[in-house]
Amino acid sequence: MAMNLTPILRTPFTDAFGLLGHHQHFGRCAEFELAMMECMEAYGVDRSKIKCQDLIDDFKECHTQMKQITRENKMRMERHKQLFRGERSWKEHYAPPPKHDSY
């Protein structure tokens, strides 16, 4: 996976809208991205793929949340299996919703 972050053609538009491609304003992944970018800056493009792989993986997980989504899907499928095997009733299939206007 090539991670070249510099634009091919640099114009005033790339300078103005270049801020849209990072996570520093979103808060949740800002620390992971900053640590990854500092490591990549320290080692360079080629060596950073090896030396910074754990930081890159942490940032990818924070950004995509694939492990969390996979875990939720497995829990949902297990709940459905229990329902269809008769170990769980329809009332306890999901938690009851909050009352109307209870927020």
XYZ file of C-alpha atoms in Angstrom:
103
model
C 0.000 0.000 0.000
C 1.566 3.259 -1.108
C 0.963 6.160 1.234
C 2.171 9.185 -0.679
C 0.587 12.198 0.985
C 1.934 14.977 -1.213
C -0.219 16.080 -4.155
C 1.044 15.523 -7.683
C 0.098 19.011 -8.796
C 0.273 21.757 -6.191
C -2.133 24.658 -6.672
C -3.794 27.183 -4.355
C -6.811 24.851 -4.299
C -4.747 21.970 -2.905
C -3.441 24.313 -0.210
C -6.929 25.576 0.646
C -8.752 22.234 0.614
C -5.897 20.048 1.846
C -7.264 20.303 5.373
C -10.247 18.131 4.446
C -8.161 14.962 4.209
C -7.052 14.555 7.813
C -8.609 13.656 11.163
C -7.253 16.404 13.392
C -10.629 18.125 13.764
C -12.672 14.966 14.372
C -11.099 14.228 17.747
C -11.451 10.464 17.933
C -8.567 9.522 15.602
C -6.493 12.690 15.928
C -3.920 11.233 18.329
C -3.490 8.068 16.269
C -3.019 10.075 13.085
C -0.529 12.438 14.696
C 1.573 9.572 16.085
C 1.483 7.802 12.709
C 2.480 10.923 10.793
C 5.336 11.730 13.195
C 6.670 8.206 12.834
C 6.346 8.321 9.044
C 8.102 11.676 8.977
C 10.937 10.341 11.120
C 11.586 7.185 9.067
C 10.617 8.274 5.555
C 8.215 6.712 3.099
C 9.952 3.373 2.515
C 11.160 2.503 6.034
C 7.977 3.757 7.689
C 5.973 0.927 6.134
C 7.994 -1.483 8.273
C 8.891 0.570 11.351
C 5.495 2.272 11.828
C 3.243 -0.636 10.892
C 1.658 -0.872 14.363
C 0.794 2.839 14.364
C -0.588 2.606 10.832
C -2.745 -0.372 11.852
C -4.024 1.483 14.928
C -4.998 4.480 12.812
C -6.719 2.296 10.214
C -8.723 0.555 12.947
C -9.730 3.874 14.492
C -10.744 5.219 11.088
C -12.594 2.196 9.697
C -13.666 0.457 12.962
C -13.648 -2.896 11.192
C -12.921 -4.945 14.339
C -15.775 -3.237 16.161
C -18.201 -3.754 13.271
C -17.178 -7.413 12.953
C -17.678 -7.913 16.700
C -21.139 -6.310 16.587
C -22.143 -8.465 13.619
C -21.012 -11.643 15.406
C -22.979 -10.683 18.527
C -26.074 -9.930 16.438
C -25.797 -13.252 14.584
C -25.381 -15.150 17.869
C -28.480 -13.412 19.222
C -30.417 -14.464 16.100
C -29.148 -18.052 16.429
C -30.282 -18.165 20.061
C -33.678 -16.815 19.059
C -34.210 -19.422 16.350
C -32.954 -22.270 18.570
C -35.515 -21.281 21.195
C -32.990 -20.234 23.850
C -34.210 -16.631 23.740
C -37.741 -15.256 23.355
C -38.853 -12.406 21.104
C -39.259 -10.130 24.146
C -35.648 -10.541 25.180
C -34.292 -10.528 21.618
C -33.350 -6.862 21.950
C -33.484 -4.469 24.872
C -36.734 -2.495 25.177
C -36.599 0.980 23.632
C -36.697 4.068 25.840
C -40.029 5.721 26.502
C -41.209 8.404 24.123
C -39.709 11.848 24.896
C -37.513 10.418 27.651
C -34.342 12.181 26.539
